[in-house]
Short mmCIF file of C-alpha atoms in Angstrom, two decimals:
data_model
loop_
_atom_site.label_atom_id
_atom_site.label_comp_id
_atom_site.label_asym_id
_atom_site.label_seq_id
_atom_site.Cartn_x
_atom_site.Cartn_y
_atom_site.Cartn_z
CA UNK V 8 186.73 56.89 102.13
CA UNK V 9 189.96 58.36 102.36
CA UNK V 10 193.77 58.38 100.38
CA UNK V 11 196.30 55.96 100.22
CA UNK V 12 198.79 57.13 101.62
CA UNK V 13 201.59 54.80 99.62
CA UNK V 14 202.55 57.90 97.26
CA UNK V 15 201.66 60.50 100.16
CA UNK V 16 204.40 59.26 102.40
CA UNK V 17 207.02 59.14 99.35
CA UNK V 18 205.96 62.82 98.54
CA UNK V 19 206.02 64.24 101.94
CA UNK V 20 209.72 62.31 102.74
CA UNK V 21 210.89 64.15 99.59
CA UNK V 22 209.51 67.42 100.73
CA UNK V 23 211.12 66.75 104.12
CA UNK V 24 207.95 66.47 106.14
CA UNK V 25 208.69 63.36 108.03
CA UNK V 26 205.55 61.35 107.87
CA UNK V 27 208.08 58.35 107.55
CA UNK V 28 210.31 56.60 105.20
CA UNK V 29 209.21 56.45 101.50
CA UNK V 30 209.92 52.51 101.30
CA UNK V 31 208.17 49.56 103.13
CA UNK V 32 211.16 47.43 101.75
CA UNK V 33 213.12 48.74 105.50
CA UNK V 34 213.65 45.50 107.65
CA UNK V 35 211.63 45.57 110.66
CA UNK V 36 213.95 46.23 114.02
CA UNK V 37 215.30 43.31 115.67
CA UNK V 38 213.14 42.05 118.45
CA UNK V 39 214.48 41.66 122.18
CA UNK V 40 211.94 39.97 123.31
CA UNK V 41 210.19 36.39 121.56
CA UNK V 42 207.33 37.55 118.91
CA UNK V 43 204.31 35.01 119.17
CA UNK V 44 202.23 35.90 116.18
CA UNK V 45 198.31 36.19 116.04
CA UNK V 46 195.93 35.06 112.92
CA UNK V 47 192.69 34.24 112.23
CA UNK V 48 190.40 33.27 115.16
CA UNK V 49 192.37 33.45 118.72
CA UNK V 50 190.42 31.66 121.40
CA UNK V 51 190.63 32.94 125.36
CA UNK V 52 194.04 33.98 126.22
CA UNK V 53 195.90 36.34 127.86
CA UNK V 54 198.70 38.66 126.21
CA UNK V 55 202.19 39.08 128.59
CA UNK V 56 204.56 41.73 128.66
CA UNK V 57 206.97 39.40 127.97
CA UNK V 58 206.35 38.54 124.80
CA UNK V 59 206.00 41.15 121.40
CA UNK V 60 202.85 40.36 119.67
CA UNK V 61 202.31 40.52 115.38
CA UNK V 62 199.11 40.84 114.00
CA UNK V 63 199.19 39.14 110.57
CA UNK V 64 195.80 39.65 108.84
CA UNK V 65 192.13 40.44 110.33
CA UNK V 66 192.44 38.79 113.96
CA UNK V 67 189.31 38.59 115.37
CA UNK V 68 188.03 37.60 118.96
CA UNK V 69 184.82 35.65 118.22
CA UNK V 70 181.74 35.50 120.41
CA UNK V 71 182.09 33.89 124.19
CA UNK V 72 186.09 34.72 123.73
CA UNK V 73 187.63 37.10 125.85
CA UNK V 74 191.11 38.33 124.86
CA UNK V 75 193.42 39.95 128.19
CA UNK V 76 196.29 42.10 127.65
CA UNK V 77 198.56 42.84 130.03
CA UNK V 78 199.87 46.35 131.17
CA UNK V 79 202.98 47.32 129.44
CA UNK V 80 202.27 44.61 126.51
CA UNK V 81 203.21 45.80 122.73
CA UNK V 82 201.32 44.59 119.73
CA UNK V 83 202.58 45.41 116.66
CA UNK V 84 200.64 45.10 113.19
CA UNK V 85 201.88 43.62 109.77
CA UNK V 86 201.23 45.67 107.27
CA UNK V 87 201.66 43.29 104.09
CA UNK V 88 198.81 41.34 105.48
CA UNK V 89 196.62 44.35 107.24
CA UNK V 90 197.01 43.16 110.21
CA UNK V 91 194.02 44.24 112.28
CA UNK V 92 192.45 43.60 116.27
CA UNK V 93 188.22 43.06 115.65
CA UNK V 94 186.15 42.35 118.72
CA UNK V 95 182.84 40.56 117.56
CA UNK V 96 179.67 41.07 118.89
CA UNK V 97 179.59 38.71 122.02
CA UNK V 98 183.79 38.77 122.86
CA UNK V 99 185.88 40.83 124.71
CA UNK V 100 188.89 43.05 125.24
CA UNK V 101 190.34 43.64 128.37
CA UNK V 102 193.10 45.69 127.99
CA UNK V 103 193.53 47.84 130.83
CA UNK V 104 197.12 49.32 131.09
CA UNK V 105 198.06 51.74 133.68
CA UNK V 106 199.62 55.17 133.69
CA UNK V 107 203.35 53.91 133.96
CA UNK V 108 202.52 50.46 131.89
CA UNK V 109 200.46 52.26 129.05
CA UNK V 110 199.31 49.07 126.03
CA UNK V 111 201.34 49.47 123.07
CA UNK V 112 199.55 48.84 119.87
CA UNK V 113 201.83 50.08 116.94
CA UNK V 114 203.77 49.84 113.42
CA UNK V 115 205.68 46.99 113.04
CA UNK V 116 208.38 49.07 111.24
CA UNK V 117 211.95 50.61 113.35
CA UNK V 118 212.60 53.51 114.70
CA UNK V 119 212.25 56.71 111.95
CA UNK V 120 210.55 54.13 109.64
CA UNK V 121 207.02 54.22 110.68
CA UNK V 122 204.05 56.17 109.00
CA UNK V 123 200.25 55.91 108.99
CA UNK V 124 198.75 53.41 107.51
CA UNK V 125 201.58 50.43 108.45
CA UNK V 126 198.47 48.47 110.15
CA UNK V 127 195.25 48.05 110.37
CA UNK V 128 193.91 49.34 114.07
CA UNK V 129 191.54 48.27 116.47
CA UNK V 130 187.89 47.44 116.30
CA UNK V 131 184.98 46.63 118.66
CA UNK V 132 181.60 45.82 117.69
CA UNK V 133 179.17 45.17 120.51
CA UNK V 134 175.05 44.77 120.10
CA UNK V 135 174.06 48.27 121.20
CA UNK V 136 171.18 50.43 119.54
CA UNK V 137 171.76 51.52 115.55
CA UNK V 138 170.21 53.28 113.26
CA UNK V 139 171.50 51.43 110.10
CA UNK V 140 168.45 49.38 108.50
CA UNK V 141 166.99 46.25 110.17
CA UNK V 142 169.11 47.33 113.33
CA UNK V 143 172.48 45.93 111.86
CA UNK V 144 175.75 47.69 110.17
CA UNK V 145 178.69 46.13 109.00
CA UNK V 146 182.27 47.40 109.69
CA UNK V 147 183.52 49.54 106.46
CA UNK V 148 187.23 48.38 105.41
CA UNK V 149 186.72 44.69 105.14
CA UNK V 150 186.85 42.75 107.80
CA UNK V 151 183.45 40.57 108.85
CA UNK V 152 182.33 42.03 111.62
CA UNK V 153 178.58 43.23 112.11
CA UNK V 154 177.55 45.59 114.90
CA UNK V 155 174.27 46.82 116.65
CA UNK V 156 171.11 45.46 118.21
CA UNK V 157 168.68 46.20 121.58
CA UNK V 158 170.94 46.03 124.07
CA UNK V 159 172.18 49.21 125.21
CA UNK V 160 174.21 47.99 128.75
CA UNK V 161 176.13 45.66 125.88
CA UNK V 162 179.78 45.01 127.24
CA UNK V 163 182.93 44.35 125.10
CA UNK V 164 184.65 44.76 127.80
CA UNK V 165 187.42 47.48 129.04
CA UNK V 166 190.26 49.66 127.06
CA UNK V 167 192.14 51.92 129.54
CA UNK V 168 195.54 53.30 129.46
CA UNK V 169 195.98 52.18 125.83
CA UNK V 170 198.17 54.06 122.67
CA UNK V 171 197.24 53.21 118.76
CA UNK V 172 199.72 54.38 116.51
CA UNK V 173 200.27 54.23 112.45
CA UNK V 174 197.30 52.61 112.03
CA UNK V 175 194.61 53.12 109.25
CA UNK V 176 195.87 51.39 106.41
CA UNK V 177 194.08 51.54 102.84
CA UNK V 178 192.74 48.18 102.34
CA UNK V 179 191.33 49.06 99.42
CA UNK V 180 191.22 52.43 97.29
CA UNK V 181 189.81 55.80 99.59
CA UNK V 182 189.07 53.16 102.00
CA UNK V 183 191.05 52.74 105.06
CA UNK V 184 190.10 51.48 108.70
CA UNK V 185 190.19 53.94 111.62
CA UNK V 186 192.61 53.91 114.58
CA UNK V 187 189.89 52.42 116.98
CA UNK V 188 186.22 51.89 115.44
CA UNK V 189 184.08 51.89 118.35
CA UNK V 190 180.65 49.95 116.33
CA UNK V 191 177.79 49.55 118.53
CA UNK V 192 179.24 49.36 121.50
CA UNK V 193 177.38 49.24 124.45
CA UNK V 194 177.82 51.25 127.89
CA UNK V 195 179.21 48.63 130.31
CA UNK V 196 182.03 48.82 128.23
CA UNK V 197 184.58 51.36 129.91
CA UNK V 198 187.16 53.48 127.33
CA UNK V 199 189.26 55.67 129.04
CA UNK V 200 192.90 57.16 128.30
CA UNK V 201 192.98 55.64 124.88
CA UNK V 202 195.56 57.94 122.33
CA UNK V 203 195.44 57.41 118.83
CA UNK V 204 198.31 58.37 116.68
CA UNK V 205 199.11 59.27 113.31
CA UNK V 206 196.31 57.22 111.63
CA UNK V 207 195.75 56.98 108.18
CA UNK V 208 191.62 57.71 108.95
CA UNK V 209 189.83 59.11 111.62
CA UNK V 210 191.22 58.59 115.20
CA UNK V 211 187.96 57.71 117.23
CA UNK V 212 184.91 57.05 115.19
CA UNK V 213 181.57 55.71 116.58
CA UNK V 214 178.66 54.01 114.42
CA UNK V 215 175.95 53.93 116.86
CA UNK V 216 176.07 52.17 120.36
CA UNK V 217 175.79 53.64 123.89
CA UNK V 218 179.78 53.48 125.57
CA UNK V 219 180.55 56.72 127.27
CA UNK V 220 184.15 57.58 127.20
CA UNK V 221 186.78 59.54 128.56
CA UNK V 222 190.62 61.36 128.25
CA UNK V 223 190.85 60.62 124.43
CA UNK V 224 193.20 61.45 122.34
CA UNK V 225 193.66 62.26 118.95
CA UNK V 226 196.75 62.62 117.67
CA UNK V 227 198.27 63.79 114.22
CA UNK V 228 195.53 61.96 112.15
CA UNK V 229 195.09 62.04 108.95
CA UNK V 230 191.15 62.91 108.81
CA UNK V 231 188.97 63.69 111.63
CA UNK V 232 189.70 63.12 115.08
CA UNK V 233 185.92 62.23 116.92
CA UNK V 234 183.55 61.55 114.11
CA UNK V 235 180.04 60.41 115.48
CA UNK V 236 177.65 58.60 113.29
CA UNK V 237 174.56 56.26 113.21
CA UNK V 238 172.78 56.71 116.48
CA UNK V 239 176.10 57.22 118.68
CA UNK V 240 174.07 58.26 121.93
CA UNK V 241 177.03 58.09 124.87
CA UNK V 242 179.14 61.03 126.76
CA UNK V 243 182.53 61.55 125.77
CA UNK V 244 184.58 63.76 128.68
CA UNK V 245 187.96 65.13 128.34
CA UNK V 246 189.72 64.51 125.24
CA UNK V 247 192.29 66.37 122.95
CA UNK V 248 192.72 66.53 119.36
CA UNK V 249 196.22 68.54 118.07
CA UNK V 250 196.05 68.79 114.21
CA UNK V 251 199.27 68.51 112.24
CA UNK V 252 199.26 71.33 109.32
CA UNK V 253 201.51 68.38 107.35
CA UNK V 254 198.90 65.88 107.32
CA UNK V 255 195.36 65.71 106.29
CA UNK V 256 192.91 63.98 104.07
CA UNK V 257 193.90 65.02 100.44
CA UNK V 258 190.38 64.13 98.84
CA UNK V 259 188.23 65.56 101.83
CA UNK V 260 188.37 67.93 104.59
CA UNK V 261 189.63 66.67 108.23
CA UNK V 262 187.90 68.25 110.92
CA UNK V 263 188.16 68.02 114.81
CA UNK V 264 184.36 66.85 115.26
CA UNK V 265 182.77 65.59 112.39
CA UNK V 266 179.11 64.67 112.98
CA UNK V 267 176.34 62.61 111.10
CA UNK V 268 173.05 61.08 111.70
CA UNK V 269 173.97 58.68 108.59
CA UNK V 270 175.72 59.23 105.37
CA UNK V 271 172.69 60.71 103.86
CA UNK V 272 171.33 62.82 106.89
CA UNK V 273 167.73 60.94 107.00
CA UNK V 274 165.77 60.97 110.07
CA UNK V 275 166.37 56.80 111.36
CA UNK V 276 166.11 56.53 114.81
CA UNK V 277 168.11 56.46 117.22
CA UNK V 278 169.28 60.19 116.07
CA UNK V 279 173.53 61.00 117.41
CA UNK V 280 172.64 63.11 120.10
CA UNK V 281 176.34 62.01 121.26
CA UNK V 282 177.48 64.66 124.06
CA UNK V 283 181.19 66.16 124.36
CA UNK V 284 182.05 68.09 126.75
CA UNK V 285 185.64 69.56 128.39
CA UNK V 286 187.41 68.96 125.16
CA UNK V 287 190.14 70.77 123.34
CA UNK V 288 190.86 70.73 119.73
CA UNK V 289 194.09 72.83 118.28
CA UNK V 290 193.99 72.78 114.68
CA UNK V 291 196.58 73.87 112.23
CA UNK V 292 196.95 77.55 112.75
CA UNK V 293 198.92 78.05 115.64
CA UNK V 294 198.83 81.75 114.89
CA UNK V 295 197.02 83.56 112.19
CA UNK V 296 199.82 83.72 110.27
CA UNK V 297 200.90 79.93 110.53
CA UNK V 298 201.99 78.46 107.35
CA UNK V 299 200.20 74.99 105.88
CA UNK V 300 201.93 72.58 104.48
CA UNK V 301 200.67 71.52 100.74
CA UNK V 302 199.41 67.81 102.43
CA UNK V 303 197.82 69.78 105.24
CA UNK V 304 195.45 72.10 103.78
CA UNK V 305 192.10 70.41 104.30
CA UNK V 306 192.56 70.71 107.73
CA UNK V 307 188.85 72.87 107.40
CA UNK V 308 186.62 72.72 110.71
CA UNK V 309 187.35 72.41 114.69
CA UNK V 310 183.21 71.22 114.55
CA UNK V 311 181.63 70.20 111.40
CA UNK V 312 177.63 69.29 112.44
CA UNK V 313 175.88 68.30 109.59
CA UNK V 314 172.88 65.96 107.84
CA UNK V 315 170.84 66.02 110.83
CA UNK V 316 173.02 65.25 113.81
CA UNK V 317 172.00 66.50 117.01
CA UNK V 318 175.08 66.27 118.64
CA UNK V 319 175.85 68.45 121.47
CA UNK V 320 179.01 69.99 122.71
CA UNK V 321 179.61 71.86 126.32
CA UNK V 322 183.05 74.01 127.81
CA UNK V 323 185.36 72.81 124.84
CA UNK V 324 188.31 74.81 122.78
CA UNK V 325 188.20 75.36 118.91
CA UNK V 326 191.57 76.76 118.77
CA UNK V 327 193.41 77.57 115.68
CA UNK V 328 191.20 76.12 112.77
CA UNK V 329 190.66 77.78 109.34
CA UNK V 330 186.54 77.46 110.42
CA UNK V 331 185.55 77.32 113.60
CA UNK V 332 182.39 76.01 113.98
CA UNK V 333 179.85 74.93 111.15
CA UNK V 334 176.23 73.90 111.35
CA UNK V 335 175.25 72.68 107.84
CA UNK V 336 171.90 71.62 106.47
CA UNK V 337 168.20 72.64 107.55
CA UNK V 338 167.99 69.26 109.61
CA UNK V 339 170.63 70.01 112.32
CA UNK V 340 169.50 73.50 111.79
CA UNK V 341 166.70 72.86 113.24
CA UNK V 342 167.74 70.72 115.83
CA UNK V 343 169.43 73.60 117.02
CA UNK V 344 166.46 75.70 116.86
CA UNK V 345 165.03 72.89 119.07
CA UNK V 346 167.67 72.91 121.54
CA UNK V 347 168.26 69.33 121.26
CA UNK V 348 171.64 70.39 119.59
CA UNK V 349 173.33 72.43 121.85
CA UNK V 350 176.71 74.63 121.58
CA UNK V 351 177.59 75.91 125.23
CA UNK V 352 180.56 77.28 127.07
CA UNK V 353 182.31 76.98 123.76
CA UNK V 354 185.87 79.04 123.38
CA UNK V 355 186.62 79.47 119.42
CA UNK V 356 190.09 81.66 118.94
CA UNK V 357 192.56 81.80 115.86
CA UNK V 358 190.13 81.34 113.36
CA UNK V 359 190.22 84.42 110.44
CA UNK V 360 187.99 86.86 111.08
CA UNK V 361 184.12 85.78 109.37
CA UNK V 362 185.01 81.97 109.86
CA UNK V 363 183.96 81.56 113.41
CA UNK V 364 180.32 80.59 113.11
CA UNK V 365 179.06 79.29 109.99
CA UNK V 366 175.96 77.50 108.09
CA UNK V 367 175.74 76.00 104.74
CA UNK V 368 172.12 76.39 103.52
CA UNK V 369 170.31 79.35 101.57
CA UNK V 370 167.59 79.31 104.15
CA UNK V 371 168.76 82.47 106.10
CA UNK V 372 169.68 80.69 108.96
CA UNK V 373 170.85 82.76 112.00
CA UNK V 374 173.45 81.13 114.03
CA UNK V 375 175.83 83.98 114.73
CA UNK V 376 172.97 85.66 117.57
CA UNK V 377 171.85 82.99 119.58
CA UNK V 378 175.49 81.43 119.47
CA UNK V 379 176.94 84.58 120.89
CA UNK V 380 173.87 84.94 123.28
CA UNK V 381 174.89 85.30 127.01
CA UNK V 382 172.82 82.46 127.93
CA UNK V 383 175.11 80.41 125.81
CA UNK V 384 178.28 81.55 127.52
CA UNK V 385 180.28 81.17 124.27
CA UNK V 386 183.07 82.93 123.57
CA UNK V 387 185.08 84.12 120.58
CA UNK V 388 188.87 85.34 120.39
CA UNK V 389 191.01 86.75 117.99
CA UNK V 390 194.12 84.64 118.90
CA UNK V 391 194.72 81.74 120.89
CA UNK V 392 196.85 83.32 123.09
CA UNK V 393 193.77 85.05 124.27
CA UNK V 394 193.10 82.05 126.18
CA UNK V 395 196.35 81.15 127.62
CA UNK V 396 197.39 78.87 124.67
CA UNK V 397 200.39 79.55 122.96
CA UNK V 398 203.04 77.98 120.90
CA UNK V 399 203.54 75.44 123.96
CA UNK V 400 200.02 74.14 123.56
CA UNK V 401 200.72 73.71 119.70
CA UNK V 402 204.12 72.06 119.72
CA UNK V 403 203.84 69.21 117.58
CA UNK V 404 206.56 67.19 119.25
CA UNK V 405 205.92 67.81 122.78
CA UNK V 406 203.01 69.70 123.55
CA UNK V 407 201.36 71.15 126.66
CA UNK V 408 198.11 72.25 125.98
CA UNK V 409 197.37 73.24 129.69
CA UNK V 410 196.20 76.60 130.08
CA UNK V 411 198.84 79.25 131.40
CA UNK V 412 198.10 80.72 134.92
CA UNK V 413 195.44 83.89 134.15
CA UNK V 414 193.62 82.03 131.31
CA UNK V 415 189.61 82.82 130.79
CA UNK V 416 188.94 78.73 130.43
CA UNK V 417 190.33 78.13 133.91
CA UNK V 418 187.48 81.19 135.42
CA UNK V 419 184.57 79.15 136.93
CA UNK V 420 182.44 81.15 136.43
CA UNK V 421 182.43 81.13 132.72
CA UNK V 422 181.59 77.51 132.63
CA UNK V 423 178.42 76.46 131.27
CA UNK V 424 176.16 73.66 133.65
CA UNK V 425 176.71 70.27 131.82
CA UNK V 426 173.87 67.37 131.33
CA UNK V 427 173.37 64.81 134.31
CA UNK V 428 176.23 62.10 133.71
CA UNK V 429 179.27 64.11 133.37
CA UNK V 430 181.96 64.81 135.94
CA UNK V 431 181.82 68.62 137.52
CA UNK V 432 184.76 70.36 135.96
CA UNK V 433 185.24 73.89 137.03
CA UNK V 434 186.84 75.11 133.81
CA UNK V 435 186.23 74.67 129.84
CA UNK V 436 188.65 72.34 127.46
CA UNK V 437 189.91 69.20 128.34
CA UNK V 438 192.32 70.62 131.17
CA UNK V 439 192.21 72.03 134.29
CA UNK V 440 195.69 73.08 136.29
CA UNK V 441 196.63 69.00 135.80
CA UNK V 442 198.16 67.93 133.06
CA UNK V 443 195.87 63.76 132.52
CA UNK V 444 198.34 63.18 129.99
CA UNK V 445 201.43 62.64 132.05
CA UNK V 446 203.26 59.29 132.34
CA UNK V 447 201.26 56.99 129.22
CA UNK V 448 200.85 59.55 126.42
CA UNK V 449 203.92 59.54 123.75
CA UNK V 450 204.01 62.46 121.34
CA UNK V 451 207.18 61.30 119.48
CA UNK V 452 206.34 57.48 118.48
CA UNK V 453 208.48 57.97 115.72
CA UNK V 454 211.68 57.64 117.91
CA UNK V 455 210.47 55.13 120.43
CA UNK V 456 212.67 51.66 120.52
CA UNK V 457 209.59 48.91 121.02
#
């Protein structure tokens, strides 16, 4: 339930912020190569490089239909009509792109004219485990598109080497779609090196299912980068989230993790015990000093775990957010207590001094101790230089959020063990010495000439 963002982008282009132009009057660019437009119900078919594809309205791939895309295809979305990418329960995306041949999906709108919300964005609903009565949810933002069911191996197929950008348009008041909604989906489905950019919602949010995933990330958003919800249950490895301290939610706050069993924190089964691990999340204070823009400061929490999620989250960076961590509400209190929640090999630097850890109930709750406990291997800094991120990591335009030579999340042996399932990574955040974001990430969408 978030903004429009039809006044935000007028007010920000006056204030010389540069979501985008103020107008959606501007004359989309002139295409160079044929545009073959998609509607309604598309049957099996495969999408070519060669062509520049429009999505006009809610497109959906229907049950026993399998939609291709080749590497190095662009698909742009119309944003008079909301034009959206749903994957039914039963069809299937393949849209694997490759590190030098990345899949475009973007605004429709030229060069210096794009902003969030010009589309819709991409969803996938597959008939894995949720905990939304009778089984069954229904995608929030419109389109018709239910999600969840028994099968947990569920496969909608394969998104890999793929970019989202300007999505998350308000289809109706506070109520926008996210850059890719990932319903139910089942784990023989593989998402890897997706990026999702400048979205008008959340950039990755899961209701329910089973898919583990890997390199996200989660890019100048407008709300909260990884938000898990209604039974989520998978392994998410390696992803970044780099806040923009322009651009938030204006009615909410936007958070790096945002976490929920459901909307009203009951105890439905299956629970999100969704785990993260090796991921970094830079908010908006690049230094303590770091001045927020007036249509940035909700920007609130790099973790926000609350009505009884027992999400759990291993070697990952909080860096630069006004609260660092916060564990709200007796029920994911106590998951903690259980250890079914679990916060290890955590780094949390930049955040003002008393923000670091925090709880939300009048119950007394002690999270400070056993966070800080050795056997946690957590770790709190003043600034985020202390851990070899500086104003290179938090450059907006072309950022390099590996950690400078010397850095404390590149020692070994500060690393906490992770669950069985994840990949041995000798160092905490989303980066090692390599930098997985070479060659098919784009920082600067704004300017590119599709």
């Amino acid at each position: 339930m978030r903004l429009s963002f039809t006044s935000l982008a007028c007010a920000t282009a006056l204030l010389g912020i540069g979501l985008g132009g103020c107008t959606k009057s501007d004359t989309p660019p002139a295409p160079t190569k044929p545009v073959v437009i998609l509607s309604a119900s598309i049957p099996t078919q495969t999408l070519t490089a060669g062509n520049t594809y429009l999505l006009k309205g809610f497109v959906y791939v229907d049950a026993g239909a399998t939609l291709t895309i080749e590497p190095g295809t662009v698909i742009k979305g119309d944003r008079t009509s909301s034009g959206t990418l749903i994957i039914r329960q039963g069809g299937k995306l393949l849209a694997n792109g490759t590190a030098e041949k990345p899949i475009v999906f973007t605004s429709n709108f030229a060069p210096g004219k794009r902003n969030v919300g010009d589309w819709g964005g991409v969803i996938v609903c597959g008939k894995a485990p949720v905990n939304q009565p009778g089984g069954v949810g229904q995608v929030e933002g419109g389109p018709i598109a239910a999600y969840g069911g028994t099968d947990a191996a569920d496969n909608s197929g394969s998104l890999q080497y793929v970019r989202i950008e300007y999505g998350g348009i308000a289809l109706l008041a506070n109520n926008e779609i996210n850059g890719l909604t990932i319903a139910g989906v089942g784990a023989g489905t593989t998402i890897s090196h997706v990026q999702v950019s400048f979205c008008g919602d959340d950039a990755f949010e899961w209701f329910g299912g089973t898919v583990n995933c890997s390199y996200l990330v989660a890019h100048r958003g407008v709300d909260d980068m990884f938000d898990t919800d209604y039974g989520y249950s998978g392994q998410v490895q390696f992803a970044l989230g780099i806040a923009d301290p322009n651009n938030s939610d204006q009615i909410g706050a936007s958070n790096g993790f945002e976490s929920d069993n459901d909307a009203t924190g009951t105890s439905n089964t299956p629970q999100t015990r969704a785990q993260f691990a090796n991921v970094t999340l830079l908010g908006p204070l690049a230094t303590l000093t770091t001045e927020v823009g007036p249509f940035g400061n909700t920007l609130t929490n790099g973790a926000l775990l609350r009505r009884n999620t027992a999400q759990s989250v291993y070697n990952t960076v909080l860096a630069g957010w006004p609260k660092g961590l916060t564990l709200s509400g007796a029920a994911s209190e106590a998951n903690y207590t259980a250890n079914v929640l679990q916060l290890q090999g955590l780094a949390v630097a930049g955040t003002p001094a008393g923000q670091v850890v925090n709880v939300t109930t009048t119950t007394g709750f002690d999270l400070v101790s056993p966070f800080l406990a050795p056997s946690q291997a957590n770790q709190v800094s003043p600034e985020n230089t202390d851990l070899g991120l500086g104003a290179a990591a938090f450059s907006l335009a072309a950022p390099n959020p590996v950690p400078t030579a010397g850095s404390p999340l590149l020692d070994a042996g500060k690393v906490a063990p992770l669950p069985t399932g994840f990949q041995a990574a000798p160092f905490r955040g989303a980066f090692g010495t390599a930098n997985w974001l070479a060659g098919w990430a784009n920082f600067d969408p704004q300017n590119t000439p599709y």
